Short mmCIF file of C-alpha atoms in Angstrom, two decimals:
data_model
loop_
_atom_site.label_atom_id
_atom_site.label_comp_id
_atom_site.label_asym_id
_atom_site.label_seq_id
_atom_site.Cartn_x
_atom_site.Cartn_y
_atom_site.Cartn_z
CA UNK A 18 -82.83 79.49 -68.81
CA UNK A 19 -83.41 83.12 -67.90
CA UNK A 20 -86.34 85.05 -69.35
CA UNK A 21 -85.61 87.83 -71.88
CA UNK A 22 -85.91 91.40 -70.61
CA UNK A 23 -89.55 92.44 -70.24
CA UNK A 24 -90.85 88.85 -70.25
CA UNK A 25 -92.67 87.26 -67.37
CA UNK A 26 -92.76 83.48 -67.06
CA UNK A 27 -96.50 83.49 -67.94
CA UNK A 28 -96.10 85.69 -71.02
CA UNK A 29 -96.84 83.87 -74.26
CA UNK A 30 -94.74 84.72 -77.33
CA UNK A 31 -96.81 86.34 -80.08
CA UNK A 32 -96.44 86.26 -83.85
CA UNK A 33 -96.10 89.84 -85.10
CA UNK A 34 -95.87 91.49 -88.54
CA UNK A 35 -94.29 94.97 -88.76
CA UNK A 36 -95.27 97.44 -91.49
CA UNK A 37 -92.96 100.47 -91.60
CA UNK A 38 -91.08 102.07 -94.48
CA UNK A 39 -88.17 103.27 -92.32
CA UNK A 40 -85.69 100.37 -92.40
CA UNK A 41 -83.69 101.39 -89.31
CA UNK A 42 -86.83 101.83 -87.22
CA UNK A 43 -88.29 98.55 -88.49
CA UNK A 44 -85.10 96.68 -87.57
CA UNK A 45 -85.08 98.32 -84.15
CA UNK A 46 -88.70 97.23 -83.63
CA UNK A 47 -87.80 93.67 -84.67
CA UNK A 48 -84.97 93.59 -82.10
CA UNK A 49 -87.22 94.98 -79.37
CA UNK A 50 -90.00 92.50 -80.10
CA UNK A 51 -87.61 89.54 -80.27
CA UNK A 52 -85.97 90.62 -77.01
CA UNK A 53 -89.45 90.49 -75.44
CA UNK A 54 -89.84 86.92 -76.69
CA UNK A 55 -92.06 87.53 -79.71
CA UNK A 56 -91.67 86.08 -83.21
CA UNK A 57 -91.49 88.63 -86.02
CA UNK A 58 -93.03 86.55 -88.80
CA UNK A 59 -92.80 89.20 -91.50
CA UNK A 60 -92.05 92.82 -92.31
CA UNK A 61 -93.20 95.10 -95.13
CA UNK A 62 -92.46 98.67 -96.16
CA UNK A 63 -95.70 99.56 -97.97
CA UNK A 64 -99.43 98.82 -97.80
CA UNK A 65 -99.57 96.70 -100.93
CA UNK A 66 -96.94 94.16 -99.88
CA UNK A 67 -98.19 94.31 -96.27
CA UNK A 68 -101.74 93.27 -97.15
CA UNK A 69 -100.78 89.99 -98.85
CA UNK A 70 -98.17 89.26 -96.13
CA UNK A 71 -100.71 89.73 -93.31
CA UNK A 72 -103.37 87.62 -95.02
CA UNK A 73 -100.80 84.88 -95.65
CA UNK A 74 -99.11 84.84 -92.23
CA UNK A 75 -102.14 85.59 -90.03
CA UNK A 76 -100.12 87.10 -87.16
CA UNK A 77 -101.51 87.54 -83.64
CA UNK A 78 -100.87 91.29 -84.00
CA UNK A 79 -99.81 93.55 -86.85
CA UNK A 80 -97.90 96.73 -86.02
CA UNK A 81 -98.58 99.34 -88.74
CA UNK A 82 -96.94 102.74 -89.11
CA UNK A 83 -99.57 105.43 -89.78
CA UNK A 84 -97.35 107.21 -92.33
CA UNK A 85 -96.70 104.79 -95.19
CA UNK A 86 -95.81 105.76 -98.77
CA UNK A 87 -98.65 105.96 -101.32
CA UNK A 88 -101.33 104.66 -98.96
CA UNK A 89 -101.57 105.54 -95.25
CA UNK A 90 -101.55 103.01 -92.45
CA UNK A 91 -105.12 104.11 -91.66
CA UNK A 92 -106.28 103.20 -95.19
CA UNK A 93 -104.49 99.85 -94.98
CA UNK A 94 -106.11 99.20 -91.58
CA UNK A 95 -109.59 99.93 -92.95
CA UNK A 96 -109.07 97.58 -95.90
CA UNK A 97 -107.71 94.77 -93.71
CA UNK A 98 -110.63 95.07 -91.27
CA UNK A 99 -113.16 95.06 -94.12
CA UNK A 100 -111.63 91.79 -95.38
CA UNK A 101 -111.40 90.30 -91.87
CA UNK A 102 -112.90 92.20 -88.88
CA UNK A 103 -110.91 90.01 -86.46
CA UNK A 104 -107.45 91.11 -87.63
CA UNK A 105 -105.67 92.57 -84.60
CA UNK A 106 -103.85 95.82 -85.48
CA UNK A 107 -101.83 98.36 -83.52
CA UNK A 108 -101.32 101.61 -85.41
CA UNK A 109 -98.02 103.21 -84.46
CA UNK A 110 -97.08 106.80 -85.23
CA UNK A 111 -94.67 109.63 -84.60
CA UNK A 112 -96.98 112.32 -86.02
CA UNK A 113 -98.39 115.14 -83.94
CA UNK A 114 -100.69 116.30 -86.76
CA UNK A 115 -104.20 116.26 -85.30
CA UNK A 116 -105.91 115.48 -88.64
CA UNK A 117 -103.68 112.44 -89.23
CA UNK A 118 -104.16 111.25 -85.64
CA UNK A 119 -107.94 111.50 -85.98
CA UNK A 120 -107.80 109.60 -89.29
CA UNK A 121 -105.83 106.89 -87.46
CA UNK A 122 -108.30 106.80 -84.58
CA UNK A 123 -111.19 106.43 -87.03
CA UNK A 124 -109.57 103.54 -88.93
CA UNK A 125 -110.83 100.98 -86.40
CA UNK A 126 -107.50 99.51 -85.22
CA UNK A 127 -107.71 97.84 -81.82
CA UNK A 128 -104.57 99.66 -80.65
CA UNK A 129 -103.06 103.07 -81.23
CA UNK A 130 -99.57 103.81 -79.87
CA UNK A 131 -97.23 106.78 -80.19
CA UNK A 132 -93.56 106.38 -81.08
CA UNK A 133 -92.77 108.88 -78.33
CA UNK A 134 -93.94 106.30 -75.76
CA UNK A 135 -91.75 103.92 -73.79
CA UNK A 136 -91.02 100.43 -75.20
CA UNK A 137 -92.97 99.05 -72.24
CA UNK A 138 -96.07 100.89 -73.48
CA UNK A 139 -95.73 99.33 -76.91
CA UNK A 140 -95.37 95.90 -75.31
CA UNK A 141 -98.52 96.57 -73.26
CA UNK A 142 -100.37 97.69 -76.42
CA UNK A 143 -99.37 94.55 -78.35
CA UNK A 144 -100.30 92.16 -75.52
CA UNK A 145 -103.60 93.95 -74.79
CA UNK A 146 -104.62 93.86 -78.46
CA UNK A 147 -103.59 90.19 -78.79
CA UNK A 148 -105.89 89.40 -75.83
CA UNK A 149 -108.85 90.85 -77.75
CA UNK A 150 -109.02 94.18 -75.93
CA UNK A 151 -108.40 97.75 -77.13
CA UNK A 152 -105.42 99.91 -76.20
CA UNK A 153 -105.07 103.67 -76.68
CA UNK A 154 -101.94 105.67 -75.86
CA UNK A 155 -102.87 107.77 -72.79
CA UNK A 156 -101.58 110.90 -74.58
CA UNK A 157 -104.31 110.48 -77.22
CA UNK A 158 -107.23 110.40 -74.77
CA UNK A 159 -107.61 114.24 -74.58
CA UNK A 160 -107.72 114.38 -78.39
CA UNK A 161 -110.39 111.66 -78.48
CA UNK A 162 -112.40 113.40 -75.74
CA UNK A 163 -112.21 116.74 -77.60
CA UNK A 164 -113.25 115.13 -80.86
CA UNK A 165 -116.14 113.25 -79.27
CA UNK A 166 -117.20 116.42 -77.44
CA UNK A 167 -117.50 118.16 -80.81
CA UNK A 168 -120.29 115.82 -81.93
CA UNK A 169 -118.17 113.49 -84.04
CA UNK A 170 -118.82 109.76 -84.01
CA UNK A 171 -117.12 107.54 -81.50
CA UNK A 172 -114.49 105.09 -82.68
CA UNK A 173 -115.93 101.59 -82.99
CA UNK A 174 -114.21 98.78 -84.87
CA UNK A 175 -116.11 97.14 -87.75
CA UNK A 176 -116.68 94.03 -85.61
CA UNK A 177 -118.03 96.12 -82.70
CA UNK A 178 -120.43 97.91 -85.06
CA UNK A 179 -121.52 94.56 -86.53
CA UNK A 180 -122.22 93.02 -83.10
CA UNK A 181 -124.03 96.09 -81.74
CA UNK A 182 -126.10 96.14 -84.95
CA UNK A 183 -127.23 92.55 -84.33
CA UNK A 184 -127.98 93.25 -80.66
CA UNK A 185 -129.99 96.33 -81.63
CA UNK A 186 -132.13 94.07 -83.87
CA UNK A 187 -133.05 92.01 -80.84
CA UNK A 188 -130.55 89.14 -81.08
CA UNK A 189 -129.08 87.87 -77.83
CA UNK A 190 -125.32 87.71 -77.32
CA UNK A 191 -125.49 83.93 -77.86
CA UNK A 192 -127.42 84.37 -81.12
CA UNK A 193 -125.01 87.03 -82.36
CA UNK A 194 -122.08 84.72 -81.53
CA UNK A 195 -123.64 81.84 -83.52
CA UNK A 196 -124.48 84.08 -86.49
CA UNK A 197 -120.89 85.42 -86.65
CA UNK A 198 -119.22 82.07 -85.82
CA UNK A 199 -117.64 83.57 -82.69
CA UNK A 200 -117.51 82.41 -79.09
CA UNK A 201 -119.89 84.04 -76.60
CA UNK A 202 -116.87 85.34 -74.68
CA UNK A 203 -115.52 87.06 -77.81
CA UNK A 204 -118.89 88.75 -78.34
CA UNK A 205 -118.99 89.84 -74.68
CA UNK A 206 -115.47 91.30 -75.02
CA UNK A 207 -116.48 93.29 -78.12
CA UNK A 208 -119.60 94.57 -76.35
CA UNK A 209 -117.56 95.61 -73.27
CA UNK A 210 -115.03 97.43 -75.50
CA UNK A 211 -117.82 99.20 -77.39
CA UNK A 212 -119.63 100.22 -74.20
CA UNK A 213 -116.40 101.63 -72.74
CA UNK A 214 -115.80 103.67 -75.91
CA UNK A 215 -119.39 104.94 -75.91
CA UNK A 216 -119.22 105.88 -72.23
#
């Protein structure tokens, strides 16, 4: 059988949850993800229903709209990562408001994509995040550089902060991995991501 558009023979289907309150956009995202071979294992339109769905389904990646009713996608992301630092999240937004974008960048999601990007970019973001790496829309890099140049803190995920904290106390990567019940390779990946972010 032929591969769906955008799929390569080696590409593994991922389980994805979508959190977006715009029904038409959510359905469009579901079609796009399915066309790329992924399984949409759940969808929610607000933070409250999304949280229980994500904890129940444990998707490979959760795609969260930054602008949700009542509670923002950034707030939901923070809460999910506090409960489980290994949840893999891509924040997805159409906003151009700098304050909201910075709030999203500070939330600790592994990925941050803009709705103005190509579908291929979103696919790259989802796959990169599922592999345990970070992905930032190239159009957000100048904003991040400006913000970091103004003396603000760099964006580290809760897990990256936790691992660097242990390393700063003198633990080896192996010891940190054992303490956090992670593989050494996972710890190395988090350290590489953190070092890249910190320049």
